[in-house]
Short mmCIF file of C-alpha atoms in Angstrom, two decimals:
data_model
loop_
_atom_site.label_atom_id
_atom_site.label_comp_id
_atom_site.label_asym_id
_atom_site.label_seq_id
_atom_site.Cartn_x
_atom_site.Cartn_y
_atom_site.Cartn_z
CA UNK A 1 -34.95 52.59 57.86
CA UNK A 2 -34.86 49.76 55.35
CA UNK A 3 -37.76 49.39 52.95
CA UNK A 4 -38.72 45.77 52.39
CA UNK A 5 -38.98 45.59 48.63
CA UNK A 6 -41.19 42.80 47.31
CA UNK A 7 -40.44 41.33 43.92
CA UNK A 8 -42.17 43.27 41.16
CA UNK A 9 -42.71 41.90 37.68
CA UNK A 10 -41.98 44.80 35.34
CA UNK A 11 -42.50 42.75 32.19
CA UNK A 12 -46.05 44.06 31.82
CA UNK A 13 -44.55 47.51 31.25
CA UNK A 14 -42.13 46.35 28.55
CA UNK A 15 -42.53 47.49 24.97
CA UNK A 16 -43.46 44.94 22.33
CA UNK A 17 -39.94 45.21 20.97
CA UNK A 18 -38.46 44.40 24.38
CA UNK A 19 -40.78 41.42 24.84
CA UNK A 20 -39.45 39.89 21.63
CA UNK A 21 -35.88 39.81 22.92
CA UNK A 22 -34.29 36.44 23.60
CA UNK A 23 -31.02 35.39 25.19
CA UNK A 24 -28.14 35.29 22.74
CA UNK A 25 -27.65 31.62 21.89
CA UNK A 26 -23.87 32.08 21.73
CA UNK A 27 -23.82 33.37 25.31
CA UNK A 28 -24.85 29.93 26.56
CA UNK A 29 -21.61 28.51 25.14
CA UNK A 30 -19.28 30.85 27.04
CA UNK A 31 -19.49 28.78 30.21
CA UNK A 32 -17.63 25.95 28.50
CA UNK A 33 -14.66 28.06 27.41
CA UNK A 34 -14.62 29.76 30.82
CA UNK A 35 -14.29 26.45 32.65
CA UNK A 36 -11.65 25.15 30.25
CA UNK A 37 -8.86 27.70 29.56
CA UNK A 38 -7.39 25.44 26.88
CA UNK A 39 -10.57 25.69 24.82
CA UNK A 40 -10.58 28.57 22.34
CA UNK A 41 -14.05 29.36 21.07
CA UNK A 42 -14.43 31.14 17.73
CA UNK A 43 -18.22 30.95 17.89
CA UNK A 44 -18.58 34.45 19.28
CA UNK A 45 -15.59 35.90 17.49
CA UNK A 46 -13.56 36.06 20.72
CA UNK A 47 -9.85 36.28 19.88
CA UNK A 48 -7.19 34.47 21.84
CA UNK A 49 -5.73 36.77 24.54
CA UNK A 50 -2.27 35.76 23.32
CA UNK A 51 -2.92 37.85 20.20
CA UNK A 52 -3.52 41.10 22.10
CA UNK A 53 -0.66 43.51 21.30
CA UNK A 54 -0.49 45.20 24.71
CA UNK A 55 1.85 43.88 27.40
CA UNK A 56 1.49 46.70 29.94
CA UNK A 57 -0.47 49.96 30.07
CA UNK A 58 0.69 52.68 32.46
CA UNK A 59 -0.84 55.99 33.47
CA UNK A 60 -0.56 58.68 36.13
CA UNK A 61 -3.73 59.79 37.92
CA UNK A 62 -4.76 62.14 40.69
CA UNK A 63 -4.18 60.41 44.00
CA UNK A 64 -7.46 59.67 45.84
CA UNK A 65 -8.23 62.35 48.41
CA UNK A 66 -5.69 64.80 47.00
CA UNK A 67 -7.39 67.78 45.36
CA UNK A 68 -4.41 70.11 45.67
CA UNK A 69 -2.94 69.29 42.27
CA UNK A 70 -0.44 71.63 40.67
CA UNK A 71 -0.87 72.08 36.95
CA UNK A 72 2.49 73.78 36.52
CA UNK A 73 4.55 71.82 34.04
CA UNK A 74 6.90 69.43 35.78
CA UNK A 75 5.27 69.85 39.20
CA UNK A 76 2.32 67.51 38.90
CA UNK A 77 2.16 64.81 41.56
CA UNK A 78 0.02 61.78 40.96
CA UNK A 79 -0.36 58.06 41.45
CA UNK A 80 1.29 55.69 38.97
CA UNK A 81 -0.89 52.80 37.82
CA UNK A 82 0.25 49.93 35.62
CA UNK A 83 -1.96 47.24 34.17
CA UNK A 84 -0.27 43.99 33.19
CA UNK A 85 -1.19 41.45 30.59
CA UNK A 86 -1.50 38.65 33.10
CA UNK A 87 -2.34 38.61 36.80
CA UNK A 88 -2.24 41.91 38.67
CA UNK A 89 -0.40 40.62 41.76
CA UNK A 90 -3.36 40.74 44.09
CA UNK A 91 -5.03 43.76 42.49
CA UNK A 92 -8.82 43.78 42.24
CA UNK A 93 -8.53 45.10 38.69
CA UNK A 94 -8.63 42.49 35.95
CA UNK A 95 -5.49 41.91 33.83
CA UNK A 96 -5.31 43.26 30.28
CA UNK A 97 -6.11 39.87 28.78
CA UNK A 98 -9.52 40.19 30.46
CA UNK A 99 -10.05 43.93 30.06
CA UNK A 100 -9.37 43.78 26.31
CA UNK A 101 -11.63 40.79 25.74
CA UNK A 102 -15.35 40.81 25.01
CA UNK A 103 -17.34 40.92 28.24
CA UNK A 104 -20.88 40.76 29.52
CA UNK A 105 -23.34 43.58 29.06
CA UNK A 106 -23.16 44.69 32.69
CA UNK A 107 -19.48 45.60 32.53
CA UNK A 108 -16.23 44.53 34.17
CA UNK A 109 -16.49 43.04 37.64
CA UNK A 110 -13.94 45.41 39.22
CA UNK A 111 -15.79 48.45 37.87
CA UNK A 112 -19.13 47.13 39.09
CA UNK A 113 -17.70 46.38 42.54
CA UNK A 114 -16.32 49.93 42.76
CA UNK A 115 -19.65 51.45 41.70
CA UNK A 116 -21.54 49.30 44.20
CA UNK A 117 -19.20 50.31 47.02
CA UNK A 118 -19.58 53.97 46.05
CA UNK A 119 -23.38 53.73 45.93
CA UNK A 120 -23.52 51.96 49.28
CA UNK A 121 -21.17 54.43 50.96
CA UNK A 122 -22.50 57.72 49.59
CA UNK A 123 -26.11 57.08 48.57
CA UNK A 124 -27.19 54.37 51.04
CA UNK A 125 -29.95 52.60 49.04
CA UNK A 126 -32.98 51.93 51.22
CA UNK A 127 -33.68 48.47 49.86
CA UNK A 128 -31.59 45.33 49.60
CA UNK A 129 -31.90 43.97 46.06
CA UNK A 130 -30.41 46.97 44.24
CA UNK A 131 -27.79 46.70 41.54
CA UNK A 132 -25.77 48.80 39.11
CA UNK A 133 -25.38 48.57 35.34
CA UNK A 134 -22.62 50.36 33.46
CA UNK A 135 -23.14 52.15 30.15
CA UNK A 136 -21.03 54.17 27.73
CA UNK A 137 -22.80 57.38 28.75
CA UNK A 138 -26.07 58.81 30.05
CA UNK A 139 -27.61 59.16 26.58
CA UNK A 140 -26.83 55.52 25.82
CA UNK A 141 -28.44 54.45 29.10
CA UNK A 142 -31.47 56.67 28.47
CA UNK A 143 -31.93 55.27 24.98
CA UNK A 144 -31.87 51.70 26.35
CA UNK A 145 -34.46 52.60 29.00
CA UNK A 146 -36.72 54.15 26.36
CA UNK A 147 -36.49 51.05 24.17
CA UNK A 148 -37.44 48.95 27.17
CA UNK A 149 -40.45 50.91 28.41
CA UNK A 150 -41.76 53.34 25.76
CA UNK A 151 -43.14 52.75 22.30
CA UNK A 152 -43.31 55.35 19.56
CA UNK A 153 -46.19 57.71 20.30
CA UNK A 154 -45.95 57.29 24.09
CA UNK A 155 -45.41 60.33 26.32
CA UNK A 156 -42.82 61.04 28.99
CA UNK A 157 -42.96 63.56 31.84
CA UNK A 158 -40.00 65.94 31.89
CA UNK A 159 -38.98 69.16 33.61
CA UNK A 160 -39.91 72.28 31.65
CA UNK A 161 -36.15 72.88 31.35
CA UNK A 162 -34.22 69.69 30.76
CA UNK A 163 -31.12 68.13 29.22
CA UNK A 164 -30.88 68.98 25.48
CA UNK A 165 -29.46 65.57 24.53
CA UNK A 166 -32.44 63.91 26.23
CA UNK A 167 -34.83 66.09 24.22
CA UNK A 168 -33.13 64.98 21.00
CA UNK A 169 -33.31 61.34 22.11
CA UNK A 170 -37.04 61.62 22.84
CA UNK A 171 -37.64 63.28 19.47
CA UNK A 172 -35.75 60.66 17.45
CA UNK A 173 -37.59 57.89 19.30
CA UNK A 174 -40.99 59.40 18.49
CA UNK A 175 -41.77 60.04 22.16
CA UNK A 176 -43.81 63.06 23.20
CA UNK A 177 -42.60 65.32 26.01
CA UNK A 178 -45.01 66.53 28.69
CA UNK A 179 -43.51 69.47 30.58
CA UNK A 180 -43.80 69.90 34.34
CA UNK A 181 -42.90 73.07 36.26
CA UNK A 182 -39.67 73.18 38.26
CA UNK A 183 -38.27 75.35 41.03
CA UNK A 184 -34.97 75.56 42.90
CA UNK A 185 -35.27 71.91 43.92
CA UNK A 186 -36.26 70.45 40.58
CA UNK A 187 -39.65 69.13 39.48
CA UNK A 188 -42.49 70.47 41.64
CA UNK A 189 -44.47 67.52 43.12
CA UNK A 190 -47.79 69.39 43.12
CA UNK A 191 -47.29 70.34 39.47
CA UNK A 192 -46.53 66.71 38.62
CA UNK A 193 -49.69 65.62 40.43
CA UNK A 194 -51.73 68.21 38.57
CA UNK A 195 -50.44 67.11 35.16
CA UNK A 196 -51.07 63.44 35.91
CA UNK A 197 -54.53 64.06 37.38
CA UNK A 198 -55.68 66.07 34.37
CA UNK A 199 -54.06 63.88 31.72
CA UNK A 200 -56.39 63.10 28.82
CA UNK A 201 -54.01 61.67 26.24
CA UNK A 202 -54.78 58.57 24.21
CA UNK A 203 -52.06 56.60 26.00
CA UNK A 204 -51.36 56.64 29.76
CA UNK A 205 -48.29 58.38 31.14
CA UNK A 206 -45.70 55.72 31.88
CA UNK A 207 -42.38 57.36 32.69
CA UNK A 208 -40.83 60.41 34.37
CA UNK A 209 -37.39 61.69 33.34
CA UNK A 210 -35.55 63.38 36.22
CA UNK A 211 -32.04 64.62 36.97
CA UNK A 212 -32.24 64.73 40.78
CA UNK A 213 -28.69 65.98 41.41
CA UNK A 214 -27.30 68.95 39.51
CA UNK A 215 -30.24 69.21 37.13
CA UNK A 216 -29.24 70.19 33.61
CA UNK A 217 -29.49 73.07 32.73
CA UNK A 218 -30.71 74.71 35.98
CA UNK A 219 -28.31 73.03 38.44
CA UNK A 220 -31.17 72.31 40.87
CA UNK A 221 -30.82 69.42 43.34
CA UNK A 222 -33.86 67.66 44.78
CA UNK A 223 -34.10 67.50 48.57
CA UNK A 224 -35.16 64.43 50.52
#
């Protein structure tokens, strides 16, 4: 079943800080240097790829689908991967001159394509206009989401046992935690409904923080 997802304007839920954000004026200039390789722009501090010191980068990784890896010294079998400075001879991975350069906030195209293929194959999103955004870690992504949707003094619904780094992030952001009971499958829906129905705080509840798969620290996984 595919859920027809109508366009939703989430801007009304943005924090005042998020609403003040504007497009980086320098970003509008990148299209000119992209269309003309001979043009070197120093407006955004982007160095010439010719100055990058790396010619090739090689590594040895576990071969996809092979979990029977021997960790005995000298007996490891893996897949050799080499990244070149220029074109990758048909590879979908960008060359080093691109990987080492400043890029957009969403991440490298090859990484995004891989993540999208993984999501589509294993998680089967039920709507069409989904997307992925890369981050440097879950706490970084959480912090960005909090800046976007929660102001200091707002409250967030969390499992009664939850990820310690998230607790620290909520605390440093001035966000109050509202605990909800959990069981072997994560947050209990009836308990969530009870907390929301009886909420009497000064500000409305606006966000729920969940770890649906392998909940930390309990290891619970939510069923469908």
